[in-house]
PDB file of C-alpha atoms in Angstrom:
ATOM      1  CA  MET B 124     127.311  98.196  69.221  1.00  0.00           C
ATOM      2  CA  MET B 125     124.659  95.874  67.795  1.00  0.00           C
ATOM      3  CA  LEU B 126     122.297  93.981  70.232  1.00  0.00           C
ATOM      4  CA  GLY B 127     123.735  90.670  69.206  1.00  0.00           C
ATOM      5  CA  GLN B 128     127.263  91.587  69.833  1.00  0.00           C
ATOM      6  CA  ARG B 129     126.292  93.136  73.178  1.00  0.00           C
ATOM      7  CA  PHE B 130     124.538  89.922  74.198  1.00  0.00           C
ATOM      8  CA  LEU B 131     127.764  87.880  73.385  1.00  0.00           C
ATOM      9  CA  TRP B 132     129.564  90.300  75.723  1.00  0.00           C
ATOM     10  CA  LEU B 133     127.214  89.759  78.365  1.00  0.00           C
ATOM     11  CA  LEU B 134     126.996  85.799  78.050  1.00  0.00           C
ATOM     12  CA  PRO B 135     130.041  84.884  80.090  1.00  0.00           C
ATOM     13  CA  THR B 136     128.313  86.803  82.935  1.00  0.00           C
ATOM     14  CA  ALA B 137     124.986  85.170  82.633  1.00  0.00           C
ATOM     15  CA  PHE B 138     126.679  81.840  82.713  1.00  0.00           C
ATOM     16  CA  LEU B 139     128.234  82.519  85.750  1.00  0.00           C
ATOM     17  CA  ALA B 140     124.786  82.926  87.490  1.00  0.00           C
ATOM     18  CA  ILE B 141     123.769  79.369  86.561  1.00  0.00           C
ATOM     19  CA  GLY B 142     125.735  77.490  89.199  1.00  0.00           C
ATOM     20  CA  PRO B 143     125.816  73.792  89.691  1.00  0.00           C
ATOM     21  CA  VAL B 144     122.967  71.510  88.487  1.00  0.00           C
ATOM     22  CA  GLY B 145     120.926  72.190  91.683  1.00  0.00           C
ATOM     23  CA  GLY B 146     121.088  75.910  90.903  1.00  0.00           C
ATOM     24  CA  ALA B 147     120.821  75.748  87.134  1.00  0.00           C
ATOM     25  CA  CYS B 148     117.196  76.973  85.939  1.00  0.00           C
ATOM     26  CA  ALA B 149     115.684  79.508  83.645  1.00  0.00           C
ATOM     27  CA  GLU B 150     115.988  82.136  86.263  1.00  0.00           C
ATOM     28  CA  GLY B 151     119.628  81.728  86.690  1.00  0.00           C
ATOM     29  CA  LEU B 152     120.249  81.936  82.912  1.00  0.00           C
ATOM     30  CA  LEU B 153     118.544  85.307  82.917  1.00  0.00           C
ATOM     31  CA  GLY B 154     120.575  86.527  86.137  1.00  0.00           C
ATOM     32  CA  ALA B 155     117.950  86.320  88.825  1.00  0.00           C
ATOM     33  CA  LYS B 156     119.855  83.727  90.911  1.00  0.00           C
ATOM     34  CA  THR B 157     123.183  84.496  92.430  1.00  0.00           C
ATOM     35  CA  ALA B 158     126.317  82.333  91.684  1.00  0.00           C
ATOM     36  CA  THR B 159     126.851  79.431  93.986  1.00  0.00           C
ATOM     37  CA  ALA B 160     129.997  77.234  94.677  1.00  0.00           C
ATOM     38  CA  PRO B 161     129.748  73.653  93.432  1.00  0.00           C
ATOM     39  CA  SER B 162     128.551  71.374  96.216  1.00  0.00           C
ATOM     40  CA  ALA B 163     130.828  68.577  97.332  1.00  0.00           C
ATOM     41  CA  ALA B 164     129.246  66.068  94.796  1.00  0.00           C
ATOM     42  CA  GLY B 165     129.272  68.649  92.100  1.00  0.00           C
ATOM     43  CA  VAL B 166     131.848  69.827  89.510  1.00  0.00           C
ATOM     44  CA  ALA B 167     132.396  73.398  88.605  1.00  0.00           C
ATOM     45  CA  PRO B 168     130.692  74.529  85.506  1.00  0.00           C
ATOM     46  CA  SER B 169     132.870  74.602  82.470  1.00  0.00           C
ATOM     47  CA  ALA B 170     132.353  76.706  79.445  1.00  0.00           C
ATOM     48  CA  SER B 171     133.167  76.199  75.796  1.00  0.00           C
ATOM     49  CA  ASN B 172     132.244  77.188  72.228  1.00  0.00           C
ATOM     50  CA  LEU B 173     132.348  75.161  69.013  1.00  0.00           C
ATOM     51  CA  ALA B 174     136.063  75.514  68.433  1.00  0.00           C
ATOM     52  CA  THR B 175     136.739  73.782  71.984  1.00  0.00           C
ATOM     53  CA  ALA B 176     136.730  70.027  71.564  1.00  0.00           C
ATOM     54  CA  PRO B 177     134.860  68.536  74.538  1.00  0.00           C
ATOM     55  CA  ALA B 178     135.988  65.502  76.447  1.00  0.00           C
ATOM     56  CA  PRO B 179     134.664  62.450  74.584  1.00  0.00           C
ATOM     57  CA  ASP B 180     132.668  60.854  77.481  1.00  0.00           C
ATOM     58  CA  SER B 181     131.284  64.254  78.729  1.00  0.00           C
ATOM     59  CA  PRO B 182     127.736  65.553  78.513  1.00  0.00           C
ATOM     60  CA  THR B 183     128.796  68.317  76.268  1.00  0.00           C
ATOM     61  CA  ALA B 184     130.032  65.704  73.745  1.00  0.00           C
ATOM     62  CA  GLN B 185     126.502  64.075  73.667  1.00  0.00           C
ATOM     63  CA  VAL B 186     124.972  67.413  72.434  1.00  0.00           C
ATOM     64  CA  ARG B 187     127.820  68.763  70.424  1.00  0.00           C
ATOM     65  CA  SER B 188     126.850  67.003  67.105  1.00  0.00           C
ATOM     66  CA  PHE B 189     123.604  69.013  66.915  1.00  0.00           C
ATOM     67  CA  TYR B 190     125.589  72.229  66.530  1.00  0.00           C
ATOM     68  CA  VAL B 191     128.654  71.075  64.764  1.00  0.00           C
ATOM     69  CA  ASP B 192     126.943  68.941  62.256  1.00  0.00           C
ATOM     70  CA  GLY B 193     123.463  70.375  62.362  1.00  0.00           C
ATOM     71  CA  ALA B 194     122.104  67.000  63.278  1.00  0.00           C
ATOM     72  CA  ASP B 195     118.288  66.581  63.314  1.00  0.00           C
ATOM     73  CA  LEU B 196     117.029  65.582  66.728  1.00  0.00           C
ATOM     74  CA  ALA B 197     114.312  63.454  65.369  1.00  0.00           C
ATOM     75  CA  LEU B 198     116.762  61.617  63.366  1.00  0.00           C
ATOM     76  CA  ALA B 199     119.486  61.255  66.061  1.00  0.00           C
ATOM     77  CA  ASP B 200     120.581  57.697  67.387  1.00  0.00           C
ATOM     78  CA  ARG B 201     118.112  56.699  70.038  1.00  0.00           C
ATOM     79  CA  GLY B 202     120.868  55.236  72.027  1.00  0.00           C
ATOM     80  CA  ARG B 203     121.924  58.752  73.009  1.00  0.00           C
ATOM     81  CA  PHE B 204     118.527  59.323  74.733  1.00  0.00           C
ATOM     82  CA  THR B 205     116.636  57.953  77.723  1.00  0.00           C
ATOM     83  CA  ASP B 206     113.140  58.721  78.993  1.00  0.00           C
ATOM     84  CA  PRO B 207     111.434  61.298  78.724  1.00  0.00           C
ATOM     85  CA  ALA B 208     113.074  62.378  75.658  1.00  0.00           C
ATOM     86  CA  ARG B 209     113.558  59.022  74.068  1.00  0.00           C
ATOM     87  CA  MET B 210     109.640  58.327  74.480  1.00  0.00           C
ATOM     88  CA  VAL B 211     108.721  61.439  72.837  1.00  0.00           C
ATOM     89  CA  LEU B 212     111.169  60.710  70.026  1.00  0.00           C
ATOM     90  CA  GLU B 213     109.744  57.224  69.573  1.00  0.00           C
ATOM     91  CA  LYS B 214     106.299  58.301  69.441  1.00  0.00           C
ATOM     92  CA  ASN B 215     107.418  60.871  66.800  1.00  0.00           C
ATOM     93  CA  GLU B 216     108.753  57.886  64.639  1.00  0.00           C
ATOM     94  CA  ILE B 217     105.520  56.045  65.030  1.00  0.00           C
ATOM     95  CA  LEU B 218     103.387  58.907  63.952  1.00  0.00           C
ATOM     96  CA  LYS B 219     105.666  59.531  61.064  1.00  0.00           C
ATOM     97  CA  LYS B 220     105.346  55.902  59.825  1.00  0.00           C
ATOM     98  CA  SER B 221     101.675  56.028  60.206  1.00  0.00           C
ATOM     99  CA  GLY B 222     101.624  58.852  57.442  1.00  0.00           C
ATOM    100  CA  GLN B 223     100.181  61.398  59.936  1.00  0.00           C
ATOM    101  CA  GLY B 224     103.218  63.769  59.632  1.00  0.00           C
ATOM    102  CA  ASP B 225     105.611  64.966  62.222  1.00  0.00           C
ATOM    103  CA  CYS B 226     104.975  66.404  65.713  1.00  0.00           C
ATOM    104  CA  LEU B 227     108.573  67.727  66.176  1.00  0.00           C
ATOM    105  CA  ASP B 228     110.352  70.449  64.411  1.00  0.00           C
ATOM    106  CA  GLN B 229     113.513  69.345  62.395  1.00  0.00           C
ATOM    107  CA  ASN B 230     115.810  71.590  64.141  1.00  0.00           C
ATOM    108  CA  MET B 231     114.737  71.782  67.861  1.00  0.00           C
ATOM    109  CA  ALA B 232     118.505  71.991  68.982  1.00  0.00           C
ATOM    110  CA  LEU B 233     118.618  75.278  67.164  1.00  0.00           C
ATOM    111  CA  ASP B 234     115.589  76.584  68.940  1.00  0.00           C
ATOM    112  CA  GLU B 235     113.536  76.025  65.726  1.00  0.00           C
ATOM    113  CA  VAL B 236     115.357  78.691  63.753  1.00  0.00           C
ATOM    114  CA  PRO B 237     117.254  78.290  60.356  1.00  0.00           C
ATOM    115  CA  TYR B 238     120.608  76.799  60.527  1.00  0.00           C
ATOM    116  CA  ASP B 239     123.504  79.028  59.753  1.00  0.00           C
ATOM    117  CA  LYS B 240     126.697  77.449  60.319  1.00  0.00           C
ATOM    118  CA  ALA B 241     128.872  80.534  59.938  1.00  0.00           C
ATOM    119  CA  MET B 242     126.662  82.549  62.345  1.00  0.00           C
ATOM    120  CA  LEU B 243     126.553  79.674  64.776  1.00  0.00           C
ATOM    121  CA  GLU B 244     130.292  79.060  64.959  1.00  0.00           C
ATOM    122  CA  LYS B 245     130.747  82.901  65.547  1.00  0.00           C
ATOM    123  CA  THR B 246     128.193  83.075  68.446  1.00  0.00           C
ATOM    124  CA  PHE B 247     127.872  79.770  70.092  1.00  0.00           C
ATOM    125  CA  LYS B 248     128.635  79.202  73.766  1.00  0.00           C
ATOM    126  CA  SER B 249     127.821  76.377  76.179  1.00  0.00           C
ATOM    127  CA  LEU B 250     128.322  75.769  79.781  1.00  0.00           C
ATOM    128  CA  GLU B 251     128.259  72.321  81.409  1.00  0.00           C
ATOM    129  CA  SER B 252     127.425  71.613  84.904  1.00  0.00           C
ATOM    130  CA  ILE B 253     127.555  68.179  86.500  1.00  0.00           C
ATOM    131  CA  ASN B 254     126.131  66.953  89.948  1.00  0.00           C
ATOM    132  CA  GLY B 255     126.681  63.317  90.567  1.00  0.00           C
ATOM    133  CA  ASP B 256     124.654  61.389  87.988  1.00  0.00           C
ATOM    134  CA  GLU B 257     122.876  64.423  86.507  1.00  0.00           C
ATOM    135  CA  ALA B 258     124.270  67.025  84.167  1.00  0.00           C
ATOM    136  CA  ARG B 259     122.966  70.149  82.231  1.00  0.00           C
ATOM    137  CA  VAL B 260     124.420  71.654  79.128  1.00  0.00           C
ATOM    138  CA  VAL B 261     123.322  75.189  78.498  1.00  0.00           C
ATOM    139  CA  VAL B 262     123.921  76.477  75.058  1.00  0.00           C
ATOM    140  CA  ALA B 263     123.455  80.030  73.823  1.00  0.00           C
ATOM    141  CA  PHE B 264     123.716  81.470  70.365  1.00  0.00           C
ATOM    142  CA  VAL B 265     122.531  84.375  68.192  1.00  0.00           C
ATOM    143  CA  GLU B 266     120.564  83.918  65.009  1.00  0.00           C
ATOM    144  CA  GLY B 267     119.462  87.009  62.988  1.00  0.00           C
ATOM    145  CA  SER B 268     120.322  89.288  65.744  1.00  0.00           C
ATOM    146  CA  GLU B 269     118.032  87.245  68.220  1.00  0.00           C
ATOM    147  CA  PRO B 270     119.591  85.516  71.196  1.00  0.00           C
ATOM    148  CA  HIS B 271     118.623  81.799  71.878  1.00  0.00           C
ATOM    149  CA  ARG B 272     119.291  79.813  74.920  1.00  0.00           C
ATOM    150  CA  LEU B 273     118.584  76.109  75.298  1.00  0.00           C
ATOM    151  CA  GLU B 274     119.054  73.803  78.300  1.00  0.00           C
ATOM    152  CA  TRP B 275     120.089  69.908  77.597  1.00  0.00           C
ATOM    153  CA  LYS B 276     119.343  67.554  80.631  1.00  0.00           C
ATOM    154  CA  LEU B 277     121.461  64.433  80.763  1.00  0.00           C
ATOM    155  CA  LYS B 278     121.616  61.420  83.209  1.00  0.00           C
ATOM    156  CA  LYS B 279     124.441  58.933  83.803  1.00  0.00           C
ATOM    157  CA  VAL B 280     123.098  55.667  82.542  1.00  0.00           C
ATOM    158  CA  GLY B 281     125.349  52.625  82.362  1.00  0.00           C
ATOM    159  CA  GLY B 282     128.457  54.595  82.678  1.00  0.00           C
ATOM    160  CA  GLY B 283     127.588  56.944  79.801  1.00  0.00           C
ATOM    161  CA  TRP B 284     125.672  60.153  79.389  1.00  0.00           C
ATOM    162  CA  LYS B 285     122.075  59.996  78.005  1.00  0.00           C
ATOM    163  CA  ILE B 286     120.071  62.931  77.155  1.00  0.00           C
ATOM    164  CA  THR B 287     116.746  63.178  79.128  1.00  0.00           C
ATOM    165  CA  ASP B 288     115.304  66.420  77.840  1.00  0.00           C
ATOM    166  CA  LEU B 289     115.802  69.514  75.852  1.00  0.00           C
ATOM    167  CA  LEU B 290     114.189  72.965  77.013  1.00  0.00           C
ATOM    168  CA  SER B 291     114.229  76.198  75.129  1.00  0.00           C
ATOM    169  CA  VAL B 292     114.448  79.141  77.557  1.00  0.00           C
ATOM    170  CA  THR B 293     113.774  81.625  74.704  1.00  0.00           C
ATOM    171  CA  GLY B 294     111.028  79.681  73.040  1.00  0.00           C
ATOM    172  CA  GLU B 295     109.536  78.363  76.161  1.00  0.00           C
ATOM    173  CA  TRP B 296     108.927  74.811  75.081  1.00  0.00           C
ATOM    174  CA  ALA B 297     110.330  71.460  76.385  1.00  0.00           C
ATOM    175  CA  LEU B 298     110.706  68.158  74.382  1.00  0.00           C
ATOM    176  CA  SER B 299     109.261  66.250  77.175  1.00  0.00           C
ATOM    177  CA  GLN B 300     106.150  68.176  76.868  1.00  0.00           C
ATOM    178  CA  TYR B 301     105.334  67.330  73.391  1.00  0.00           C
ATOM    179  CA  GLN B 302     102.452  64.882  72.713  1.00  0.00           C
ATOM    180  CA  CYS B 303     103.241  62.922  69.644  1.00  0.00           C
ATOM    181  CA  GLU B 304      99.995  60.919  69.409  1.00  0.00           C
TER     182      GLU B 304
END
């Protein structure tokens, strides 16, 4: 069994360790935290893959196009974001318009690796966790036999979910930490 196949077999077990938003963190993804039951305000985490259609108003629906369509984070509709992510994306646009280049990778949603739709469809898994007005969508996939895990943070704003940050667990970077100046 190849490393990537072994990883996919273990993936559902790793997702169980995440727990609700209050317990979801990098350590939980790696299995260091124990699973916890959702709080009274939280909703039990729900897992999916690219073939599973998310509820239209769910946090997962906000991040899905980055994987189904290979959408570019820097070109995505700013209405889908709120600070601090929106501020970084807007500073990136100002930098590009000034002719000084781009401070963000074109495929941050894919952990800065090449987009291979067939491989992504085969290996993609996601887990959504909601706690009140905050949510997290953790995605995992394999590219070139290397596992990748990213965490999208969202906040309910005006009745809809907005992306506040994107963190790469495997790449050890966060969108909110980029200085596009």
